């Protein structure tokens, strides 16, 4: 299987996830500005998840750039990543509707954690299929971001039971960390 | 990153937004013609938003035609535009369900305004990456439409509190202004 | 604009319409076989609309095969067709939920009628842009199917008020008429 | 019709089905961990259906790899398969919401059965169009998996009325059987 269909399918699923997430924002009841206030937490959760999915789409694209042949392992590692990303809408909705209550905030962190692990597994299976001195392995390097993100999520999950705001701060912090453009893969590609 | 995936992803998101918007039209209760009457404002709002999204899809396509290389800035400016467009279904639904009440009509204008600003920012970042004498800069020219649209929306938002019909008139007027085919980019491309 | 993006966008919208239509089938209440019985009319409506959308997708593809250059007129004629097709889910849902009551059945016919007219307008605008002796004009020929379908819908709409079963029979009949493979365009292409 | 559009359309529909299925998982009420417990059966059903759709996507892709020319028969056999796959979300939702009750579990098996039959019909129509000594016919060979799966589903449907857990065990077993990579088509392609 060439990587084109894998890319197209992943793009399709990501585009749909990012878009149906907005369906969790319910049309407000009432017609005054006050009717919008209860929607604010849902809206902020939506913004956060939109940014995360944008980051995943971007990084996923760069990572697949280094792939030539798609093995069965890569295919299922990719579907596994899409599975956890598909849980963004419901966990975002639960956190937003309940105004960042403790358990929904922790569960959101759990979904972020599982998606990060799934991304790391996909990265591993691509490197494994490319052989030892692989392009992606060199591009990823020490992978500070990839390794610290799960650590931050692991910190944020119990922190939600102290104060959900600590968790939200950590989620926003990790997102900002990834928003800083990541030129590792581009650099290694340019060196070739 | 080549522009093909950006185009494909944007097309996917736009196709989904334009289609899930119809889910905000609820199946009517009752089985007589009178049951359809309360749906009329929702239907008209749907038509308006459908036309706006069609215009965005069309213009977006022409604009991306001039792009060769997608930078990180362009990528996030594009996601920013898609973010505001993704709020069309909920703001359309709120305006339609409440029969063009003042606040929902103003909020709809706010989403139109933010989408127009996001489009302008995307245009800026493409021109910036193309350099001074860029193709797009020449094609856009004075950009009467692009500059007057936000002004009309800014007018329409407070006007909704006087009478929402003024706002609706302005939204329809701007849409019609854009429906007139815009051949600027095609002209400049033909001149090359 | 090349036709590839128009095709891809139309395919995307059609794929989404055909799939979200299933969301109008509500998960049944209760867990016995009797709980499925009230879903039967909705299911049959879904099958009918699925077949219609399959036919549109198929014919649309063949028609676009003859297009080289997409004008603004073709683009908006295409969006106009997608607009009416996007109303399939809600009109299917209304008809199914109300067990083929008169008004919903008539409205379903109205949406079929408008889609058929929109398809015909798109065909006209493609032929117009191709010039007098166009490939599509020769392929379409007398266009018995294209011309009789709206007539059947026009008959079915008032007939729903006599008995909705007459209308349903006509809808099924027209669908079967189109299911018979239409080789006109393929023939003319082969003659070239 | 070339196979590219058929592939793209099928991929689009599959990507949408796999993603909207998550909309059947309702945002939990309440904000404690106990609120998540009633969602567990729905979540497990979602995982099972996600895996099944991943398998279908994968096998469908390999099968279409052997196709050169898409006939009308293949096109409608493909739409027929997509039809039954489109019923995954609702049947998954019904089974999950009712915690694997007998009738919903049997109905889920019925949808699996019909999808398997539709897949087999598509395989037949591709082989028929390729002629006797077709690539796909040799690749499929004895087709142990393809022939035993419907048998397992046929067993699982009545078994649900004894104990739904027998049926669930069989559904999981068949999924695992297919997860073992299927290299038949790749082998035959490599032999060419």
XYZ file of C-alpha atoms in Angstrom:
768
model
C 0.000 0.000 0.000
C 1.365 3.374 -0.980
C 1.274 6.133 1.588
C -1.068 8.302 -0.483
C -4.222 6.514 0.537
C -3.092 6.380 4.155
C -2.531 10.135 4.051
C -5.840 10.800 2.325
C -7.778 8.607 4.753
C -6.078 10.158 7.805
C -6.691 13.654 6.462
C -10.331 12.781 5.901
C -10.813 11.439 9.420
C -8.977 14.424 10.951
C -11.021 16.900 8.907
C -14.231 15.228 10.071
C -13.180 15.049 13.741
C -12.185 18.723 13.789
C -15.521 19.654 12.216
C -18.026 17.455 14.044
C -16.496 18.610 17.327
C -18.457 21.808 16.734
C -21.683 19.777 16.939
C -20.967 19.320 20.665
C -21.445 23.073 21.033
C -25.209 23.206 21.479
C -27.243 26.084 20.066
C -27.860 28.348 23.102
C -31.321 28.705 24.620
C -32.600 32.219 24.869
C -31.732 35.139 22.652
C -29.839 37.557 24.861
C -26.127 37.882 25.492
C -26.547 36.140 28.858
C -27.536 32.990 26.923
C -24.021 32.876 25.537
C -22.269 32.915 28.924
C -22.836 29.205 29.748
C -21.332 28.360 26.369
C -17.998 30.010 27.145
C -16.311 26.954 28.746
C -17.489 24.799 25.847
C -16.142 27.344 23.400
C -12.749 27.528 25.112
C -12.540 23.711 25.188
C -13.359 23.709 21.494
C -10.563 26.193 20.764
C -8.071 24.078 22.731
C -9.036 20.857 20.948
C -9.055 22.590 17.558
C -5.466 23.712 18.155
C -4.420 20.223 19.308
C -5.955 18.592 16.224
C -4.262 21.204 14.017
C -0.923 20.305 15.626
C -1.542 16.585 15.119
C -2.498 17.102 11.502
C 0.653 19.154 10.897
C 3.045 16.768 12.665
C 1.380 13.698 11.192
C 1.902 15.115 7.752
C 5.589 15.774 8.337
C 6.106 12.325 9.808
C 4.418 10.536 6.895
C 6.646 12.525 4.551
C 9.500 10.251 5.530
C 7.569 7.041 4.806
C 7.878 5.166 1.534
C 6.223 1.835 2.156
C 3.247 1.336 4.440
C 3.389 -1.952 6.331
C 0.485 -3.568 8.161
C 2.034 -2.447 11.434
C 2.144 1.198 10.361
C -1.410 0.992 9.100
C -2.796 -0.257 12.408
C -0.588 2.067 14.452
C -2.116 4.876 12.390
C -5.676 3.650 12.963
C -4.881 3.392 16.673
C -3.858 7.062 16.677
C -7.034 8.028 14.798
C -9.067 6.086 17.351
C -7.853 8.204 20.272
C -8.154 11.403 18.265
C -11.768 10.432 17.483
C -12.485 10.658 21.221
C -11.614 14.374 21.238
C -15.171 15.557 20.453
C -16.853 13.663 23.309
C -14.163 14.408 25.915
C -14.077 18.059 24.826
C -17.857 18.219 25.075
C -17.927 16.650 28.532
C -15.238 19.003 29.868
C -16.870 22.065 28.314
C -20.435 21.305 29.353
C -19.347 20.786 32.942
C -17.272 23.976 33.092
C -13.927 22.259 33.650
C -15.039 20.001 36.510
C -12.362 17.698 37.956
C -13.194 14.294 36.442
C -13.961 15.539 32.899
C -10.750 17.580 32.962
C -8.772 14.530 34.050
C -10.424 12.383 31.373
C -9.541 14.965 28.731
C -5.936 14.647 29.880
C -6.211 10.875 29.640
C -7.337 11.121 26.003
C -4.461 13.541 25.300
C -2.091 11.068 26.944
C -3.340 8.084 24.952
C -3.148 10.070 21.700
C 0.436 11.062 22.528
C 1.340 7.437 23.238
C -0.363 6.334 20.007
C 1.606 8.972 18.103
C 4.821 7.727 19.692
C 3.959 4.115 18.771
C 3.319 5.163 15.175
C 6.680 6.939 15.160
C 8.348 3.779 16.529
C 6.753 1.524 13.915
C 7.788 3.843 11.078
C 11.375 3.977 12.370
C 11.368 0.188 12.765
C 10.269 -0.316 9.172
C 12.867 2.149 7.854
C 15.778 0.365 9.490
C 18.384 1.507 11.939
C 19.771 4.666 10.373
C 16.346 5.880 9.393
C 15.537 9.373 8.221
C 12.803 9.778 10.816
C 15.032 8.535 13.662
C 17.605 11.195 12.854
C 14.929 13.844 12.419
C 13.260 13.030 15.703
C 16.583 13.047 17.549
C 16.264 13.339 21.299
C 12.550 14.118 20.857
C 12.262 16.416 23.890
C 8.730 17.504 23.004
C 7.480 14.012 22.260
C 8.849 12.681 25.523
C 7.883 15.545 27.810
C 4.274 15.866 26.597
C 3.076 12.560 28.127
C 4.886 13.526 31.327
C 2.948 16.796 31.475
C -0.335 14.972 30.846
C 0.525 12.427 33.562
C 1.037 15.360 35.894
C -2.161 17.103 34.779
C -4.477 14.135 35.344
C -4.100 13.867 39.149
C -3.698 17.667 39.378
C -7.292 18.031 38.161
C -8.463 16.711 41.525
C -6.498 19.459 43.297
C -7.565 22.180 40.893
C -8.655 21.716 37.281
C -6.998 25.029 36.465
C -3.554 23.486 36.959
C -4.483 20.833 34.393
C -5.865 23.356 31.925
C -2.717 25.420 32.298
C -0.616 22.345 31.500
C -2.748 21.441 28.460
C -2.407 24.980 27.104
C 1.312 24.980 27.873
C 1.938 21.745 25.934
C -0.099 23.052 22.999
C 1.957 26.257 22.921
C 5.155 24.213 23.098
C 4.103 22.358 19.945
C 2.901 25.491 18.190
C 6.510 26.629 18.012
C 7.346 25.357 14.535
C 9.183 22.051 14.489
C 11.757 22.064 11.726
C 13.558 18.851 12.587
C 12.166 16.779 9.741
C 12.521 19.611 7.254
C 16.142 20.099 8.315
C 17.066 16.462 7.871
C 15.269 16.385 4.529
C 17.211 19.470 3.424
C 20.504 17.852 4.459
C 19.901 14.848 2.224
C 4.704 21.044 2.666
C 3.196 21.259 -0.787
C -0.061 23.081 -1.208
C -1.946 19.992 -2.349
C -2.533 18.614 1.109
C -3.489 22.047 2.428
C -6.017 22.363 -0.375
C -7.365 18.861 0.166
C -7.681 19.339 3.926
C -9.361 22.740 3.540
C -11.739 21.354 0.919
C -12.583 18.482 3.242
C -13.323 20.748 6.190
C -15.381 23.136 4.017
C -17.362 20.247 2.506
C -18.139 18.951 5.988
C -19.089 22.367 7.405
C -21.425 23.089 4.494
C -23.066 19.681 4.947
C -23.386 19.328 8.720
C -24.954 22.783 8.804
C -28.077 21.050 7.534
C -28.170 19.012 10.767
C -29.085 22.245 12.575
C -32.347 22.216 10.611
C -34.436 20.016 12.860
C -36.992 17.610 11.416
C -40.323 19.438 11.877
C -42.926 18.242 14.369
C -46.341 17.587 12.948
C -47.181 16.531 9.440
C -49.090 19.451 7.959
C -47.843 22.410 5.969
C -48.161 24.620 9.067
C -45.402 22.528 10.655
C -43.014 23.869 8.047
C -43.667 27.547 8.765
C -41.476 27.771 11.892
C -38.636 26.276 9.864
C -38.633 29.086 7.327
C -36.185 31.394 9.163
C -33.843 28.458 9.740
C -34.082 27.554 6.077
C -33.329 31.111 4.934
C -30.361 31.302 7.324
C -29.143 28.007 5.891
C -29.369 29.357 2.335
C -27.418 32.484 3.320
C -24.649 30.505 5.034
C -24.508 28.002 2.175
C -23.900 30.859 -0.258
C -21.235 32.404 2.011
C -19.393 29.098 2.336
C -19.615 28.612 -1.431
C -18.033 32.031 -1.899
C -15.264 31.231 0.595
C -14.550 27.912 -1.080
C -14.346 29.590 -4.478
C -12.135 32.496 -3.370
C -9.952 30.274 -1.209
C -9.289 28.101 -4.198
C -8.283 31.025 -6.385
C -6.030 32.428 -3.690
C -4.227 29.131 -3.093
C -3.655 28.899 -6.826
C -0.971 31.540 -6.452
C 0.863 29.694 -3.669
C 3.853 27.481 -4.306
C 5.335 26.819 -0.915
C 3.291 26.500 2.277
C 5.047 27.971 5.307
C 4.084 27.359 8.927
C 2.555 30.838 9.007
C 0.299 30.133 6.046
C -0.694 26.798 7.535
C -1.871 28.305 10.808
C -3.470 31.318 9.114
C -5.448 28.780 7.100
C -6.470 26.789 10.197
C -7.501 30.074 11.807
C -9.803 30.771 8.871
C -11.254 27.255 9.054
C -11.850 27.765 12.772
C -14.150 30.752 12.222
C -15.861 29.074 9.290
C -16.523 26.056 11.544
C -18.669 28.334 13.719
C -21.076 28.955 10.829
C -23.363 25.989 11.656
C -23.964 26.952 15.297
C -24.367 30.691 14.639
C -26.638 29.967 11.675
C -28.680 27.603 13.820
C -29.018 30.116 16.657
C -30.096 32.913 14.305
C -32.533 30.680 12.441
C -34.131 29.049 15.463
C -34.774 32.437 17.031
C -36.274 33.967 13.882
C -33.593 36.610 13.398
C -33.640 37.968 16.963
C -31.232 40.831 17.686
C -28.382 39.133 19.588
C -28.162 36.006 17.394
C -28.203 38.210 14.295
C -25.394 40.343 15.725
C -23.385 37.251 16.672
C -23.789 35.898 13.147
C -22.300 39.167 11.910
C -19.453 38.790 14.388
C -18.608 35.340 12.983
C -18.756 36.759 9.440
C -16.452 39.577 10.561
C -13.909 37.250 12.158
C -13.926 34.979 9.096
C -13.315 38.011 6.864
C -10.426 39.119 9.086
C -9.010 35.583 9.085
C -9.243 35.514 5.295
C -7.425 38.841 5.104
C -4.693 37.573 7.463
C -4.245 34.481 5.283
C -3.968 36.725 2.237
C -1.360 38.846 4.047
C 0.735 35.857 5.057
C 0.693 34.457 1.513
C 1.743 37.815 0.079
C 4.461 38.105 2.737
C 5.877 34.698 1.849
C 5.815 35.489 -1.883
C 7.882 38.611 -1.545
C 7.224 42.211 -2.464
C 6.159 41.998 -6.079
C 4.000 38.977 -5.471
C 1.447 37.606 -7.888
C -1.294 37.677 -5.287
C -0.530 41.270 -4.271
C -0.960 42.420 -7.844
C -4.081 40.310 -8.278
C -5.705 41.626 -5.120
C -4.913 45.232 -6.045
C -6.941 47.787 -4.120
C -9.117 44.956 -2.767
C -12.308 47.012 -2.541
C -14.453 43.983 -1.731
C -12.066 42.567 0.865
C -11.807 45.902 2.630
C -15.450 46.948 2.491
C -16.900 43.625 3.692
C -15.623 43.934 7.291
C -16.881 47.527 7.307
C -20.364 46.331 6.354
C -20.275 43.661 9.059
C -19.109 46.232 11.624
C -22.108 48.314 10.639
C -24.482 45.350 10.733
C -23.594 44.204 14.249
C -24.858 47.272 16.156
C -27.647 47.720 13.594
C -29.129 44.400 14.735
C -30.157 46.113 17.982
C -32.079 48.749 16.018
C -33.614 46.257 13.600
C -32.213 42.854 12.660
C -33.585 43.366 9.156
C -30.977 46.040 8.485
C -28.288 43.517 9.409
C -29.796 40.768 7.287
C -30.020 43.173 4.376
C -26.316 43.988 4.782
C -25.332 40.297 4.989
C -27.264 39.536 1.817
C -25.830 42.615 0.118
C -22.220 41.592 0.864
C -22.919 38.046 -0.351
C -24.341 39.391 -3.618
C -21.320 41.679 -3.996
C -19.048 38.624 -3.838
C -21.255 36.526 -6.105
C -20.333 38.826 -8.952
C -17.440 36.822 -10.378
C -14.020 38.050 -9.314
C -11.600 37.709 -12.172
C -8.651 39.555 -10.656
C -6.505 36.481 -10.013
C -7.443 34.903 -13.340
C -6.521 38.129 -15.143
C -3.112 38.401 -13.527
C -2.470 34.718 -14.198
C -3.424 35.238 -17.841
C -1.052 38.201 -18.118
C 1.925 36.132 -16.991
C -10.309 26.291 -12.250
C -9.686 22.753 -13.335
C -12.455 20.248 -12.892
C -10.504 18.094 -10.444
C -11.225 20.236 -7.431
C -14.884 20.595 -8.428
C -15.127 16.816 -8.666
C -13.319 16.278 -5.368
C -15.461 18.842 -3.547
C -18.705 17.451 -4.999
C -17.649 13.903 -4.127
C -16.860 15.021 -0.598
C -20.222 16.708 -0.118
C -22.080 13.727 -1.619
C -20.174 11.264 0.577
C -21.062 13.320 3.653
C -24.746 13.728 2.711
C -25.151 9.999 2.057
C -23.523 9.224 5.413
C -25.059 11.798 7.762
C -28.477 10.812 6.456
C -28.078 7.747 8.664
C -27.986 10.062 11.697
C -31.678 10.797 11.072
C -32.361 7.132 11.904
C -32.670 7.359 15.664
C -31.429 4.558 17.901
C -34.619 2.648 18.816
C -36.032 2.726 22.347
C -36.529 -0.637 23.943
C -34.596 -3.797 23.266
C -37.091 -6.170 21.669
C -37.897 -6.757 18.033
C -41.085 -4.692 18.401
C -38.852 -1.656 19.030
C -37.603 -1.967 15.470
C -41.041 -1.853 13.856
C -41.515 1.952 14.103
C -38.131 2.352 12.417
C -39.184 0.499 9.279
C -40.602 3.523 7.375
C -37.466 5.519 8.256
C -35.306 2.653 7.063
C -37.166 2.322 3.767
C -36.924 6.099 3.214
C -33.210 5.848 3.916
C -32.797 3.071 1.325
C -34.689 5.123 -1.274
C -32.596 8.262 -0.659
C -29.375 6.232 -0.604
C -30.210 4.865 -4.062
C -31.102 8.332 -5.372
C -27.841 9.817 -4.094
C -25.930 6.888 -5.615
C -27.590 7.621 -8.954
C -26.745 11.328 -8.701
C -23.138 10.567 -7.815
C -22.835 8.209 -10.782
C -24.498 10.517 -13.332
C -22.698 13.589 -12.001
C -19.405 11.834 -12.520
C -20.212 10.897 -16.100
C -21.401 14.406 -16.881
C -18.281 16.072 -15.459
C -16.207 13.695 -17.564
C -17.114 15.801 -20.585
C -16.031 19.078 -18.983
C -12.634 20.620 -19.567
C -12.885 24.118 -18.214
C -14.997 25.085 -15.201
C -16.602 28.507 -15.565
C -18.150 30.516 -12.748
C -21.581 29.586 -14.080
C -20.836 25.852 -13.903
C -19.395 26.253 -10.420
C -22.519 27.900 -9.042
C -24.848 25.587 -10.950
C -22.990 22.745 -9.254
C -23.291 24.319 -5.802
C -27.003 24.841 -6.516
C -27.363 21.110 -7.190
C -25.441 20.254 -4.000
C -27.738 22.586 -2.070
C -30.873 20.649 -2.999
C -29.144 17.322 -2.465
C -28.128 18.522 1.013
C -31.848 18.699 1.878
C -32.218 14.933 1.332
C -31.407 13.998 4.956
C -34.008 16.277 6.553
C -36.766 15.542 4.036
C -36.016 11.813 4.241
C -36.116 12.004 8.021
C -39.430 13.878 8.064
C -41.059 11.438 5.654
C -39.717 8.388 7.497
C -40.554 9.551 11.005
C -44.120 10.295 9.983
C -44.636 6.981 8.220
C -45.158 8.432 4.748
C -47.781 11.024 5.744
C -49.124 13.190 2.917
C -47.294 16.509 3.390
C -43.849 15.022 4.154
C -44.202 12.723 1.146
C -45.106 15.681 -1.061
C -42.188 17.712 0.294
C -39.820 14.842 -0.423
C -41.068 14.942 -4.011
C -40.501 18.704 -4.085
C -36.857 18.222 -3.065
C -36.475 15.510 -5.728
C -38.018 17.906 -8.255
C -35.706 20.800 -7.350
C -32.644 18.519 -7.476
C -33.710 17.286 -10.920
C -34.152 20.880 -12.120
C -30.764 21.830 -10.628
C -29.172 18.878 -12.421
C -30.772 19.972 -15.667
C -29.525 23.548 -15.173
C -26.005 22.250 -14.564
C -26.269 20.189 -17.758
C -27.449 23.294 -19.633
C -24.585 25.444 -18.355
C -22.000 22.798 -19.283
C -23.453 22.479 -22.779
C -23.538 26.278 -23.102
C -19.871 26.557 -22.184
C -18.894 23.775 -24.600
C -20.495 25.434 -27.590
C -23.180 24.301 -29.974
C -21.940 20.929 -31.156
C -20.887 19.906 -27.674
C -19.983 16.404 -26.601
C -22.487 16.466 -23.754
C -25.315 17.754 -25.985
C -24.834 14.830 -28.335
C -24.524 12.392 -25.443
C -27.676 13.634 -23.756
C -29.646 13.489 -26.988
C -33.402 13.561 -26.499
C -32.861 13.066 -22.766
C -36.039 11.089 -22.185
C -35.107 10.229 -18.603
C -34.005 13.736 -17.674
C -37.197 15.235 -19.048
C -39.683 12.666 -17.749
C -38.334 12.566 -14.160
C -39.523 16.081 -13.224
C -42.875 15.257 -14.824
C -43.219 12.182 -12.598
C -42.299 14.241 -9.518
C -44.819 16.929 -10.509
C -47.411 14.174 -10.685
C -46.321 12.617 -7.385
C -46.534 15.827 -5.322
C -50.326 16.398 -5.609
C -50.904 12.609 -5.654
C -49.559 12.447 -2.087
C -52.762 14.157 -0.946
C -54.847 11.433 -2.585
C -52.630 8.598 -1.367
C -48.948 8.838 -0.436
C -48.476 5.331 -1.819
C -48.990 6.598 -5.362
C -46.168 9.087 -4.769
C -43.867 6.485 -3.232
C -44.550 4.192 -6.175
C -43.572 6.994 -8.569
C -40.386 7.793 -6.615
C -39.352 4.147 -6.692
C -40.265 3.880 -10.366
C -38.097 6.868 -11.346
C -35.199 5.496 -9.294
C -35.478 2.120 -11.054
C -35.612 3.895 -14.420
C -32.262 5.539 -13.638
C -30.724 2.383 -12.221
C -30.826 0.897 -15.708
C -27.293 1.796 -16.781
C -27.071 4.896 -18.934
C -24.411 4.427 -21.566
C -25.077 7.541 -23.629
C -22.002 9.463 -22.526
C -19.781 6.386 -22.714
C -21.027 5.688 -26.242
C -20.316 9.185 -27.506
C -16.905 9.128 -25.824
C -16.151 5.798 -27.521
C -17.171 7.210 -30.900
C -14.684 10.055 -30.653
C -15.001 5.215 -14.904
C -11.511 4.859 -13.517
C -11.107 3.285 -10.120
C -9.617 6.419 -8.569
C -12.913 8.139 -7.983
C -14.481 4.930 -6.689
C -11.611 4.573 -4.224
C -11.791 8.222 -3.188
C -15.560 8.114 -2.701
C -15.402 4.844 -0.727
C -12.578 6.200 1.427
C -14.601 9.332 2.079
C -17.707 7.408 3.123
C -15.666 5.018 5.319
C -13.826 7.916 6.973
C -17.164 9.592 7.735
C -18.825 6.412 9.049
C -15.893 5.641 11.347
C -15.981 9.200 12.679
C -19.702 9.908 13.086
C -20.022 6.622 14.962
C -18.469 8.519 17.868
C -21.512 10.828 17.867
C -23.567 7.863 19.139
C -21.469 7.999 22.317
C -23.443 10.564 24.274
C -21.688 13.048 26.546
C -22.162 11.559 30.048
C -24.451 13.205 32.606
C -22.837 14.036 35.884
C -19.205 14.840 36.525
C -17.904 11.966 38.633
C -16.243 8.741 37.614
C -19.509 6.867 38.218
C -21.016 8.853 35.322
C -18.616 7.072 33.001
C -19.641 3.549 34.004
C -22.864 3.414 31.937
C -20.817 4.455 28.916
C -18.536 1.439 29.080
C -20.673 -0.910 26.924
C -21.077 1.856 24.354
C -17.348 2.438 24.385
C -16.539 -1.250 23.915
C -19.058 -1.484 21.060
C -17.387 1.550 19.506
C -13.958 -0.103 19.736
C -15.293 -3.283 18.104
C -16.940 -1.403 15.238
C -13.888 0.815 14.781
C -11.735 -2.297 14.337
C -14.240 -3.852 11.902
C -14.353 -0.697 9.782
C -10.548 -0.538 9.829
C -10.448 -4.118 8.540
C -12.972 -3.334 5.812
C -11.044 -0.253 4.748
C -7.820 -2.242 4.563
C -9.269 -5.227 2.669
C -11.325 -3.021 0.370
C -8.186 -1.172 -0.591
C -6.300 -4.366 -1.404
C -9.194 -5.718 -3.415
C -9.588 -2.550 -5.504
C -5.867 -2.709 -6.207
C -6.590 -5.533 -8.630
C -9.281 -3.593 -10.523
C -8.582 -1.717 -13.736
C -11.966 -0.890 -15.155
C -15.014 -0.103 -13.036
C -18.237 -1.447 -14.542
C -21.737 -0.433 -13.520
C -22.079 -3.730 -11.673
C -18.949 -3.094 -9.591
C -20.094 0.428 -8.848
C -23.449 -0.678 -7.454
C -21.952 -3.666 -5.644
C -19.632 -1.163 -3.972
C -22.500 1.179 -3.029
C -24.357 -1.854 -1.658
C -21.382 -2.613 0.605
C -21.207 1.030 1.733
C -24.931 0.902 2.507
C -24.550 -1.908 5.039
C -21.413 -0.361 6.502
C -23.363 2.886 6.954
C -25.643 1.016 9.369
C -22.719 0.336 11.730
C -23.199 3.559 13.748
C -26.872 2.982 14.555
C -26.536 -0.744 15.277
C -23.419 -0.102 17.372
C -25.267 2.617 19.252
C -28.294 0.412 19.922
C -26.165 -2.489 21.169
C -24.002 -0.226 23.337
C -26.816 1.811 24.862
C -28.650 -1.356 25.859
C -25.587 -3.023 27.376
C -25.438 -5.931 24.938
C -29.103 -6.954 25.236
C -30.167 -9.931 23.127
C -32.032 -8.337 20.200
C -29.581 -5.445 19.622
C -26.683 -7.912 19.753
C -28.408 -10.138 17.210
C -29.160 -7.160 14.967
C -25.516 -6.098 15.130
C -24.629 -9.591 13.896
C -27.183 -9.242 11.119
C -25.529 -6.015 9.918
C -22.107 -7.735 10.073
C -23.571 -10.622 8.067
C -25.069 -8.388 5.388
C -21.820 -6.412 5.088
C -19.886 -9.678 4.687
C -22.307 -10.835 1.981
C -22.060 -7.443 0.251
C -18.268 -7.701 0.348
C -18.450 -11.167 -1.161
C -20.802 -9.933 -3.921
C -18.384 -7.101 -4.723
C -15.556 -9.637 -4.905
C -17.662 -11.791 -7.230
C -18.498 -8.906 -9.546
C -14.839 -7.852 -9.758
C -13.766 -11.405 -10.558
C -16.563 -11.681 -13.128
C -15.427 -8.514 -14.889
C -11.778 -9.634 -14.900
C -12.508 -12.907 -16.607
C -11.892 -16.469 -15.603
C -8.224 -16.511 -14.740
C -8.450 -13.254 -12.871
C -5.800 -11.882 -10.557
C -8.290 -11.481 -7.721
C -9.648 -15.040 -8.130
C -6.154 -16.450 -7.726
C -5.415 -14.126 -4.830
C -8.603 -15.002 -2.996
C -8.031 -18.726 -3.489
C -10.062 -20.901 -1.178
C -11.077 -17.802 0.782
C -11.356 -19.542 4.156
C -11.814 -16.272 6.058
C -14.356 -14.846 3.649
C -16.427 -18.018 3.755
C -16.228 -18.757 7.466
C -17.071 -15.212 8.650
C -20.731 -15.309 7.539
C -21.003 -18.764 9.114
C -19.794 -17.368 12.441
C -22.267 -14.468 12.195
C -25.081 -16.894 11.350
C -24.149 -18.788 14.482
C -23.880 -15.625 16.594
C -27.332 -14.240 15.708
C -29.462 -17.002 17.310
C -26.825 -17.451 20.040
C -27.622 -13.917 21.261
C -30.953 -15.231 22.544
C -29.156 -17.845 24.616
C -26.475 -15.473 25.842
C -25.288 -12.295 24.114
C -21.787 -13.017 25.414
C -21.463 -15.975 23.031
C -22.282 -13.620 20.157
C -19.862 -10.932 21.354
C -17.161 -13.573 21.694
C -17.771 -14.658 18.096
C -17.709 -11.060 16.795
C -14.404 -10.433 18.550
C -13.029 -13.764 17.327
C -13.847 -12.996 13.675
C -12.297 -9.530 14.012
C -9.092 -11.019 15.435
C -9.041 -13.590 12.631
C -9.027 -10.750 10.094
C -6.507 -8.672 12.020
C -3.905 -11.297 11.213
C -2.440 -9.691 8.097
C -3.760 -11.100 4.849
C -0.968 -11.237 2.303
C -2.759 -13.190 -0.405
C -3.245 -10.293 -2.805
C 0.234 -8.925 -2.149
C 1.722 -12.363 -2.829
C -0.044 -12.804 -6.141
C 0.892 -9.262 -7.136
C 4.527 -10.008 -6.292
C 4.438 -13.190 -8.397
C 3.342 -11.286 -11.484
